[in-house]
Coordinates of C-alpha atoms in Angstrom, one line a residue:
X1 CA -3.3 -60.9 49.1
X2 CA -3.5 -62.1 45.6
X3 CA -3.9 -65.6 44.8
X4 CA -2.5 -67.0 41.3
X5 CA -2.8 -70.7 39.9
X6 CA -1.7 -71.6 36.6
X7 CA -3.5 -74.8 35.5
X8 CA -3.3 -76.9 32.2
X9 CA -6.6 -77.3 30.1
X10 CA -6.5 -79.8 27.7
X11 CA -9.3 -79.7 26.4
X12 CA -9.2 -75.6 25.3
X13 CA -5.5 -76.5 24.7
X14 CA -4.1 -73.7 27.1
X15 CA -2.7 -73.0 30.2
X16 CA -4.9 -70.8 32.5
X17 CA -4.2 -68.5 35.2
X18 CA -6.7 -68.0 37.7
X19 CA -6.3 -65.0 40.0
X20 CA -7.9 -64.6 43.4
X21 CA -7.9 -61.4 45.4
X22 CA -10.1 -59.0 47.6
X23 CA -12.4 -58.3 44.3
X24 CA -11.6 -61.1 42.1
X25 CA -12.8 -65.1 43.0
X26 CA -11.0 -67.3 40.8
X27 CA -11.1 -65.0 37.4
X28 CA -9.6 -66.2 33.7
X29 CA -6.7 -63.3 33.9
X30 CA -5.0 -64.8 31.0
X31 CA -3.4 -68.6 29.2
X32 CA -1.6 -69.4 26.6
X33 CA -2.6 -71.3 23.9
X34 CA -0.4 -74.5 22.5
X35 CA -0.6 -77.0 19.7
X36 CA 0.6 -80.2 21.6
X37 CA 2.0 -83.1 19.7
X38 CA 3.7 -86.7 20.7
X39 CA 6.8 -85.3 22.9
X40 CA 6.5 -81.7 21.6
X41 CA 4.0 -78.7 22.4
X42 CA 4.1 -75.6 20.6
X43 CA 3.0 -72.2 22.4
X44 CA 1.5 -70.2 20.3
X45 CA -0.3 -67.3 21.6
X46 CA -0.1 -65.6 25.4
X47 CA -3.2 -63.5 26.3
X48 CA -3.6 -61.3 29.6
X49 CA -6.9 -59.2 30.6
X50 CA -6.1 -56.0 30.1
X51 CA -7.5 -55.3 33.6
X52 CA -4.8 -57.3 35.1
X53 CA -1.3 -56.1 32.7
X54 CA 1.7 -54.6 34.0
X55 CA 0.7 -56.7 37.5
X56 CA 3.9 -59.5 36.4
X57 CA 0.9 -62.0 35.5
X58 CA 2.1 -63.0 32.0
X59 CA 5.1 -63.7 33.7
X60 CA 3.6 -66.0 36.5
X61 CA 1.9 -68.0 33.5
X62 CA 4.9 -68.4 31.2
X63 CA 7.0 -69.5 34.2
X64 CA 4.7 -71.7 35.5
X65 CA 3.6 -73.4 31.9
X66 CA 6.8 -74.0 31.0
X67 CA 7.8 -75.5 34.6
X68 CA 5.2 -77.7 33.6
X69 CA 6.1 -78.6 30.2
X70 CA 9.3 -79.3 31.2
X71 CA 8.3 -81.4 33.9
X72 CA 6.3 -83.4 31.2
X73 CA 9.6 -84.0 29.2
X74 CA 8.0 -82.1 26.2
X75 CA 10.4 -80.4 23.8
X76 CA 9.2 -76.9 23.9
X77 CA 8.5 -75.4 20.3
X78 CA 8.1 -70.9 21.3
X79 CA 6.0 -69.5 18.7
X80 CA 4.5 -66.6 20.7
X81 CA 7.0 -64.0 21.3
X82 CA 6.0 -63.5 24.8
X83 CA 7.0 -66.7 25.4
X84 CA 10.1 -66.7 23.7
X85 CA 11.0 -63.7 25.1
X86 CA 10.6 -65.2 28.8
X87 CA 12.6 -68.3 27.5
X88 CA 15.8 -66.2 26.2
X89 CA 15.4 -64.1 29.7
X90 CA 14.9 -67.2 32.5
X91 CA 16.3 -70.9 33.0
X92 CA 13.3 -73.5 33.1
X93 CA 15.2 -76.4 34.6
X94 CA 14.8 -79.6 32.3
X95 CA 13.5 -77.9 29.7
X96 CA 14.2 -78.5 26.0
X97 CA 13.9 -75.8 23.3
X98 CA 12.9 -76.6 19.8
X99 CA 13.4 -72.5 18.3
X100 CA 11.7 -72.7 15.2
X101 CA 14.4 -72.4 13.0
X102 CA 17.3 -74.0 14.7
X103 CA 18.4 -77.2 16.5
X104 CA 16.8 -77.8 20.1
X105 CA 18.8 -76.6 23.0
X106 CA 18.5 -77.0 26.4
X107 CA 17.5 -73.7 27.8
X108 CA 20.2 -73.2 31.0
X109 CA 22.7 -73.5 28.1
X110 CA 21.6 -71.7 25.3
X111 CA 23.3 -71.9 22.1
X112 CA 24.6 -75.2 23.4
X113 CA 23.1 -78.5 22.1
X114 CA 21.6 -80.6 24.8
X115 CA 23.6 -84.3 25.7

């Protein structure tokens, strides 16, 4: 059984996904970097071993980042592709989009400004 945790580190400025399994004890499998400012964080680069893509764990790591972010009431700025991608794809309840570009929306109702 495979174990993954995403966890915040402020101090590299990423979030981090561990993954645990028969071979693997807690191993950096990827993160994604962020710029974080007063109520906005900008993602800005998603990395994944290349031992451990194609496995879905990019997507465990955006979906749980942004979870996170949104939980923190940060507006979320998507700079890395990856994690734009995931954002156009997937609702993140609560969370708000900054697309660099355009005027933040809330992400269940894209192209809709939030309230």
């Amino acid at each position: 059984m495979t174990d993954l945790k995403v966890t915040r580190n402020d101090a590299e400025s990423r979030y981090e996904l561990h993954l645990t399994d028969e071979t693997h004890d807690g191993v950096l499998a990827g993160w994604a970097a962020f710029d974080q400012a007063p109520g906005r964080i900008r993602l800005t680069e998603t990395v994944v071993d290349p031992a451990f893509r194609g496995k879905g764990v990019g997507t465990v790591l955006a979906s749980d980042a942004l979870a996170d972010i949104a939980r923190r009431g940060d507006t979320i700025v998507p700079v890395c592709p990856f994690i734009a991608d995931h954002l156009r794809k997937n609702e993140i309840a609560g969370a708000i989009v900054d697309w660099p570009g355009d005027t933040p929306l809330d992400s269940a109702t894209q192209g809709e400004s939030p309230a």
